[in-house]
PDB file of C-alpha atoms in Angstrom:
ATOM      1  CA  UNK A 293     256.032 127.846-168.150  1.00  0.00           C
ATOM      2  CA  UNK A 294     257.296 128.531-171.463  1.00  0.00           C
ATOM      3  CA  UNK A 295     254.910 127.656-174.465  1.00  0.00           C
ATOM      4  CA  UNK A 296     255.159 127.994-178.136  1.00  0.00           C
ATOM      5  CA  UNK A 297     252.666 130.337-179.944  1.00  0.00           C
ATOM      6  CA  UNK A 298     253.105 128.957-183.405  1.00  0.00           C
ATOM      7  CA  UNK A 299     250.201 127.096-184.270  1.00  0.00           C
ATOM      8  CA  UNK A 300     249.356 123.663-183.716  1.00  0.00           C
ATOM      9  CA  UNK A 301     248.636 122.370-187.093  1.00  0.00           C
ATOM     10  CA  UNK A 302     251.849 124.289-188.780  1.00  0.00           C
ATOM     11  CA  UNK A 303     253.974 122.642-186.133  1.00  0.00           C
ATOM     12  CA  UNK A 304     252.316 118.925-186.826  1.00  0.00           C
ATOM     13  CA  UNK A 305     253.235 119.638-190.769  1.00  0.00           C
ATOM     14  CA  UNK A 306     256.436 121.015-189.851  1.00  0.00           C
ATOM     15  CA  UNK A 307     257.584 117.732-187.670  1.00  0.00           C
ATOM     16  CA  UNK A 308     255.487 115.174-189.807  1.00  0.00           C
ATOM     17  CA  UNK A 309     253.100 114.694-187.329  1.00  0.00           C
ATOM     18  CA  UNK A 310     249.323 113.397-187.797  1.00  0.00           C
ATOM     19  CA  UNK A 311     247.395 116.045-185.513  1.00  0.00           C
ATOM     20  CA  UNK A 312     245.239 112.745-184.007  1.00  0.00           C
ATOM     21  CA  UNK A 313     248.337 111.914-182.332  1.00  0.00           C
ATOM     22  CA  UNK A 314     247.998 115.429-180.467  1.00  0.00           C
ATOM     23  CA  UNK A 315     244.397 114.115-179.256  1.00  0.00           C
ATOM     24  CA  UNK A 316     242.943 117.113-182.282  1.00  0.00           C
ATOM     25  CA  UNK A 317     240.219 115.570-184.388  1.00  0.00           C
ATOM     26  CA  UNK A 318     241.385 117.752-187.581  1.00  0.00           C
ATOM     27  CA  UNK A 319     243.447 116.433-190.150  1.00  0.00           C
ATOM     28  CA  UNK A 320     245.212 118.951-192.237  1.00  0.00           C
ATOM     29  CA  UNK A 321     244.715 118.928-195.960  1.00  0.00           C
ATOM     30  CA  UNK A 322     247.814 120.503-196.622  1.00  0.00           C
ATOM     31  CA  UNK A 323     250.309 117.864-197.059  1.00  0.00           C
ATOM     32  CA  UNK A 324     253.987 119.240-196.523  1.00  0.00           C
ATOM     33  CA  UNK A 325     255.887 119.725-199.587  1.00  0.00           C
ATOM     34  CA  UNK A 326     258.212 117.405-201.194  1.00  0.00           C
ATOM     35  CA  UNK A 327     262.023 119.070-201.523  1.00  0.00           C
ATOM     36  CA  UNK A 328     264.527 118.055-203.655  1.00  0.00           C
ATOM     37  CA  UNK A 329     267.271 119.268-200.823  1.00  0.00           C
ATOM     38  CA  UNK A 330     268.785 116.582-198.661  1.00  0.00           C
ATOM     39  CA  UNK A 331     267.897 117.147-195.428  1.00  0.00           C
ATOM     40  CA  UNK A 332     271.435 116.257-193.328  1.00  0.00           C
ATOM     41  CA  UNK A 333     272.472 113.559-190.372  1.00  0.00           C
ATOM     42  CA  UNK A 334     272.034 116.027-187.998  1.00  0.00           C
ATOM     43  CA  UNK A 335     268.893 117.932-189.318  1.00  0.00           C
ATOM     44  CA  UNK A 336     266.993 114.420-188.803  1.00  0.00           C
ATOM     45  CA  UNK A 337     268.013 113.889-185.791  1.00  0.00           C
ATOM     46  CA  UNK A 338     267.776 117.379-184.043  1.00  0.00           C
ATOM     47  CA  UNK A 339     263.762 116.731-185.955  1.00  0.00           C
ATOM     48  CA  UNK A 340     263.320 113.721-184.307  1.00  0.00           C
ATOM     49  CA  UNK A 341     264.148 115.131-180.849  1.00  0.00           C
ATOM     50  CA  UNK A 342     261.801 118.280-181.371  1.00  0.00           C
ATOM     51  CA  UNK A 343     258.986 115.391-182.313  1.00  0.00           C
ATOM     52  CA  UNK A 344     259.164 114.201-179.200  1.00  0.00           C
ATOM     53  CA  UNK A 345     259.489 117.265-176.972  1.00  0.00           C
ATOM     54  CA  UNK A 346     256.479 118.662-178.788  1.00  0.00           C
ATOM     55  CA  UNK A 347     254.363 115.668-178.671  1.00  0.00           C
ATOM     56  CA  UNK A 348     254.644 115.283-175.092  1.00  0.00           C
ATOM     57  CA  UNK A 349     255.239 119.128-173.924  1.00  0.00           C
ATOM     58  CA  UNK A 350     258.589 118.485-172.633  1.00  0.00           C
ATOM     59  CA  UNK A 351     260.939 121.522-172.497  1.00  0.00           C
ATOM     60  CA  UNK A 352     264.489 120.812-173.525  1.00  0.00           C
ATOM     61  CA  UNK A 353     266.161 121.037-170.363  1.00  0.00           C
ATOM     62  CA  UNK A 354     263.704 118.522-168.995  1.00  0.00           C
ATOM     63  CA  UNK A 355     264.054 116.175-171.957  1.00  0.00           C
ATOM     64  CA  UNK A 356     267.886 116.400-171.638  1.00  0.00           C
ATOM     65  CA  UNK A 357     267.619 114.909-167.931  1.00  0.00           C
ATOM     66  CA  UNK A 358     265.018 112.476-168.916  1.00  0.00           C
ATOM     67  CA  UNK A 359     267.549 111.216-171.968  1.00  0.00           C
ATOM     68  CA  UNK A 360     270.483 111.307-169.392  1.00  0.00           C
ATOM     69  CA  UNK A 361     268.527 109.357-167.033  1.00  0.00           C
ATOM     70  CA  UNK A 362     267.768 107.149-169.708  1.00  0.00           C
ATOM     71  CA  UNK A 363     271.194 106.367-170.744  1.00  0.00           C
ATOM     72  CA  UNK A 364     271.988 105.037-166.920  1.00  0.00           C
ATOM     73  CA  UNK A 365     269.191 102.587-167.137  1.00  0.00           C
ATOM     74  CA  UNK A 366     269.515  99.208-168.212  1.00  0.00           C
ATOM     75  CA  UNK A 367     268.010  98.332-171.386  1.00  0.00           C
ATOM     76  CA  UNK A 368     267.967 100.027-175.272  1.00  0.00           C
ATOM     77  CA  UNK A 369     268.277 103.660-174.397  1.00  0.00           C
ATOM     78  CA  UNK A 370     265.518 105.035-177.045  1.00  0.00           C
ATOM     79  CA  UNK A 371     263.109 102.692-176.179  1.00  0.00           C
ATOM     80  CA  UNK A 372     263.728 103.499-172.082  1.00  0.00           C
ATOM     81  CA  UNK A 373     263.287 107.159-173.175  1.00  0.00           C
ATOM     82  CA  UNK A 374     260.093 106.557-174.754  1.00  0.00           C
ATOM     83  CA  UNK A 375     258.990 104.364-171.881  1.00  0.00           C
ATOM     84  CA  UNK A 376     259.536 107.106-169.059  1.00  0.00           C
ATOM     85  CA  UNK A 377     257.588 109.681-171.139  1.00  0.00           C
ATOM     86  CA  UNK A 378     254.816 107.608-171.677  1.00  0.00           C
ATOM     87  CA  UNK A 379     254.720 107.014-167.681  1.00  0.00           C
ATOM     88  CA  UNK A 380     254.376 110.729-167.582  1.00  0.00           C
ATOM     89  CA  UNK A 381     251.266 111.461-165.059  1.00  0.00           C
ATOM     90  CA  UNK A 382     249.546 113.941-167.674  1.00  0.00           C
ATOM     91  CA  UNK A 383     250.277 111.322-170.707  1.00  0.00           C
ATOM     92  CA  UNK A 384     248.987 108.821-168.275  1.00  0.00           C
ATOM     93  CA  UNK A 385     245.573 111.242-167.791  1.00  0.00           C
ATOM     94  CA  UNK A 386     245.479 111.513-171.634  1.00  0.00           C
ATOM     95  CA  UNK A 387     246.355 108.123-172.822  1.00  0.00           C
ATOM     96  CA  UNK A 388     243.425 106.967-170.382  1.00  0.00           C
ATOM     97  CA  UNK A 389     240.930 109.260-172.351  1.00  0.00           C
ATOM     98  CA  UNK A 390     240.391 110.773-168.972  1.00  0.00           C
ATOM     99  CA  UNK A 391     241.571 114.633-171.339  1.00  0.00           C
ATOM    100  CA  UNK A 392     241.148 115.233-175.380  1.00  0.00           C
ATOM    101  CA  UNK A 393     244.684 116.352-175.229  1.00  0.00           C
ATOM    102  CA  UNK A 394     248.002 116.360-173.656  1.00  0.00           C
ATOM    103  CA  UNK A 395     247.929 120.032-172.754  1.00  0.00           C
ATOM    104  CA  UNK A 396     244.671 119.411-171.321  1.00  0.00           C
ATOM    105  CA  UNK A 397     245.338 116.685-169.231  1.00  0.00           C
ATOM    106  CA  UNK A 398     248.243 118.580-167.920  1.00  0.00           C
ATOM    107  CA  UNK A 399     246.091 121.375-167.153  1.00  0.00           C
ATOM    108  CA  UNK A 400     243.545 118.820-165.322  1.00  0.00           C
ATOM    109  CA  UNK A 401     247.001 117.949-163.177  1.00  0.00           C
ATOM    110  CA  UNK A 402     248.017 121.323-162.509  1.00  0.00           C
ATOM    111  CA  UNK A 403     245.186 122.826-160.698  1.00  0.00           C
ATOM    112  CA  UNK A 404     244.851 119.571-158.421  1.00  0.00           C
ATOM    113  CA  UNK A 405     242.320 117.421-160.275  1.00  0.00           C
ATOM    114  CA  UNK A 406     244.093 113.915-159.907  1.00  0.00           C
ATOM    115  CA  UNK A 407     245.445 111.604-157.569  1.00  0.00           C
ATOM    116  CA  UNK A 408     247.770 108.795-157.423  1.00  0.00           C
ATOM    117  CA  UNK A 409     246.936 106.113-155.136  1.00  0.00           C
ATOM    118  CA  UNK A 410     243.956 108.523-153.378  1.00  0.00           C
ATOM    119  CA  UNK A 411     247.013 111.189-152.910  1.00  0.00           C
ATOM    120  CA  UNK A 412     246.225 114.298-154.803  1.00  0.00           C
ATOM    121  CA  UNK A 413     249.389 114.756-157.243  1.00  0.00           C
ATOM    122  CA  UNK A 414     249.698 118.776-159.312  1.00  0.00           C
ATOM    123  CA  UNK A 415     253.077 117.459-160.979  1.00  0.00           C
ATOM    124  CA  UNK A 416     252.712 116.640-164.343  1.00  0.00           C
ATOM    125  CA  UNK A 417     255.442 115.302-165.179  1.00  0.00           C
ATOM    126  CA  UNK A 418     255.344 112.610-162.162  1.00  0.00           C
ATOM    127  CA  UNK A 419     256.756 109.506-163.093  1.00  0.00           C
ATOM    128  CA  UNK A 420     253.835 106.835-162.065  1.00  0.00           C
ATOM    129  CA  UNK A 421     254.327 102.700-162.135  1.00  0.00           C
ATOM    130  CA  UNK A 422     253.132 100.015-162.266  1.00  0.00           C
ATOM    131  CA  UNK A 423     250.322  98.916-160.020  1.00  0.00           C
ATOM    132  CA  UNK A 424     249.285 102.459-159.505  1.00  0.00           C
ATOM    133  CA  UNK A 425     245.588 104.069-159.696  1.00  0.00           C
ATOM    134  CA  UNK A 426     245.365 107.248-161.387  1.00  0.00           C
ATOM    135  CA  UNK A 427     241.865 108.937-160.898  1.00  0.00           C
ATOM    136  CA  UNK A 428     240.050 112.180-160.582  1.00  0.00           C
ATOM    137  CA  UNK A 429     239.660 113.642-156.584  1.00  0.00           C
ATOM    138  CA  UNK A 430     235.888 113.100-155.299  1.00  0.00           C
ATOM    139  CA  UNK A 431     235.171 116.696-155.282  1.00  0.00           C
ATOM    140  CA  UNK A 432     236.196 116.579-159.215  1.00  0.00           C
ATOM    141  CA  UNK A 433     233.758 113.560-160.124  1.00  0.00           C
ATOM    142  CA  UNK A 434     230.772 115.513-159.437  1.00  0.00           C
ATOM    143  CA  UNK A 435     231.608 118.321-161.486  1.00  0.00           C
ATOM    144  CA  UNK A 436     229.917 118.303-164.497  1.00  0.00           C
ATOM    145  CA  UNK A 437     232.263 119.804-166.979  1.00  0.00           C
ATOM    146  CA  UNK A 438     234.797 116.384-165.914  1.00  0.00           C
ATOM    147  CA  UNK A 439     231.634 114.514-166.709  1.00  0.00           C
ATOM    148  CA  UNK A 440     231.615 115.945-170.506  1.00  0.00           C
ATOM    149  CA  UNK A 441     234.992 115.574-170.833  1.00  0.00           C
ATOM    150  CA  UNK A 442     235.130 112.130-170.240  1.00  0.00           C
ATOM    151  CA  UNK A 443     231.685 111.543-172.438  1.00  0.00           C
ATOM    152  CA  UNK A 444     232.563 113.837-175.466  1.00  0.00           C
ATOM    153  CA  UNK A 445     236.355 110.724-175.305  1.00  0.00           C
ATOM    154  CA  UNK A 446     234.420 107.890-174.947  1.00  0.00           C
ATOM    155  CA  UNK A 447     235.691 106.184-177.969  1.00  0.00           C
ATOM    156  CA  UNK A 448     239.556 106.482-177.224  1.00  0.00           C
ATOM    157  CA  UNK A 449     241.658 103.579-177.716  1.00  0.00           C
ATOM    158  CA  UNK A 450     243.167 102.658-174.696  1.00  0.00           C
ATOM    159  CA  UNK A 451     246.527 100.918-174.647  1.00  0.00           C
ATOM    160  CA  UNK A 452     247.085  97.290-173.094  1.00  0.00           C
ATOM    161  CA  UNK A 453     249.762  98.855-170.469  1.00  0.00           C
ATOM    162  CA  UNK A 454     246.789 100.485-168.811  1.00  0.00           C
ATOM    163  CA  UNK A 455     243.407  99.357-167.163  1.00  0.00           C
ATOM    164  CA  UNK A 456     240.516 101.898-167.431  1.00  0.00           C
ATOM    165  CA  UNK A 457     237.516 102.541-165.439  1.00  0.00           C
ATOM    166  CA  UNK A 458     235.345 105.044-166.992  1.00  0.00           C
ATOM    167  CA  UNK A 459     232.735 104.690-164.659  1.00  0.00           C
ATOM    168  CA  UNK A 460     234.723 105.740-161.690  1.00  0.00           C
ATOM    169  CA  UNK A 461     236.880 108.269-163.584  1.00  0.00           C
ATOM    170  CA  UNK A 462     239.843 106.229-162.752  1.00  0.00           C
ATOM    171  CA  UNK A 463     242.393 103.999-164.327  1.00  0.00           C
ATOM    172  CA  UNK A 464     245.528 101.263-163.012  1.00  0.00           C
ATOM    173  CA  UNK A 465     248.889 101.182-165.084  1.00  0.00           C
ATOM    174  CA  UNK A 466     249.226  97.018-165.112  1.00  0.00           C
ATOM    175  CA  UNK A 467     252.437  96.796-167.019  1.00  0.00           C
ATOM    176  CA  UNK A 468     255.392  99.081-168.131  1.00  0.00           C
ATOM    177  CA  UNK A 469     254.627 100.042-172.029  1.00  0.00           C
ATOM    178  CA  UNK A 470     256.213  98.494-174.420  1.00  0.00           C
ATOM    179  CA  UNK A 471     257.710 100.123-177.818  1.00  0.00           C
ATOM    180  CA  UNK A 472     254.875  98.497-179.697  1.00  0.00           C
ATOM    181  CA  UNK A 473     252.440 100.390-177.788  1.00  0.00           C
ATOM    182  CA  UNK A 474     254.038 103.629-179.196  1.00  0.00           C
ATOM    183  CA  UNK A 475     251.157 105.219-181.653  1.00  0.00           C
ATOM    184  CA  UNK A 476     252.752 107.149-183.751  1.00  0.00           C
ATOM    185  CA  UNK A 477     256.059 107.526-186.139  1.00  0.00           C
ATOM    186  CA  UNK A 478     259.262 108.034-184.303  1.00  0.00           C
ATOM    187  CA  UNK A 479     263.014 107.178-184.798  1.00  0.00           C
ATOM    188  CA  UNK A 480     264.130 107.182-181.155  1.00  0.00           C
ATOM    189  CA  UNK A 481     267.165 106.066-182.208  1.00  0.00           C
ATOM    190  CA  UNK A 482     267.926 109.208-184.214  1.00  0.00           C
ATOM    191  CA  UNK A 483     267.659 110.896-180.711  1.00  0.00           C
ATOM    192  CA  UNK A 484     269.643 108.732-179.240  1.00  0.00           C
ATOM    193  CA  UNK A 485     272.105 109.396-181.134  1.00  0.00           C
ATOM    194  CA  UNK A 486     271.694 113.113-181.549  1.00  0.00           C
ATOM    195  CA  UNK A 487     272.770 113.141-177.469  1.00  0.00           C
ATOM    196  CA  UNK A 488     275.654 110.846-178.185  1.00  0.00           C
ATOM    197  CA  UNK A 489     278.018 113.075-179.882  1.00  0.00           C
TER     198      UNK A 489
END
């Protein structure tokens, strides 16, 4: 899988993003400098796209069919395309507080420590809905580095689209999200229309 090496932090300046919104406790103090340039139509929206794809580890080929899928749905197009990567299993796994981070929730998918409905599921980008139960496999509860993870993220905010039950290492999606639920700053639209042309 290809991965970026440039660091985390650098890339959060670089796309305006707050670092918490990664799942990393560390805010940098280095605020990105103000230019006097004009940053163009297209600049902003090719910045916008690269937001997204780096917030939720989505290469661009992938992101391209998940916009083009998007576009065939019903509904505003942006706000669809926000909605299927939210419904992402390893955003799912992170947005439950079940990882610290995307890239570690994806990991947690990868080598086979979820299920869907009791099935064990090792794609992360598996589209779940709603009514589903997304929880750790048996032989994963009892392992005591899954029991620190899910301590050390106790306090994580979890959003109203999605039941949790920390107890049980286990959560329920109860309702599609909504573009309200979206956390952080993003001008889907700007995407949108950075496809269109």
């Amino acid at each position: 899988m290809a991965k970026t090496q440039e660091p985390l932090l650098k890339r959060c300046r670089a796309l305006g993003i707050n670092p918490l919104v990664m799942g990393y406790g560390k805010v940098s103090k280095r605020t990105k400098k103000e230019t006097r340039k004009k940053r163009s139509e297209y600049s902003l929206q090719l910045m916008e796209k690269q937001k997204l794809r780096f917030i939720y580890g989505v290469l661009e080929r992938q992101f391209r069919l998940y916009y083009e899928k998007a576009a065939r749905k019903s509904g505003v197009t942006g706000e669809v395309l926000l909605q299927m990567l939210e419904l992402r299993l390893d955003n799912v796994v992170f947005r439950l507080g079940l990882a610290k981070t995307r890239d570690e929730a994806k990991q947690l998918v990868s080598h086979g420590h979820v299920t869907v409905n009791g099935k064990k599921v090792s794609i992360s980008s598996y589209e779940v809905k709603v009514g589903d139960v997304v929880a750790f496999c048996e032989k994963s509860k009892t392992s005591s580095s899954i029991k620190k993870l899910v301590a050390r993220i106790e306090e994580r905010k979890v959003p109203v689209w999605l039941e949790c039950d920390k107890d049980n290492f286990s959560g329920k999606v109860i309702a599609l999200p909504a573009r309200s639920d979206i956390d952080f700053d993003v001008k889907e639209q700007l995407v949108v229309e950075y496809y269109s042309k």
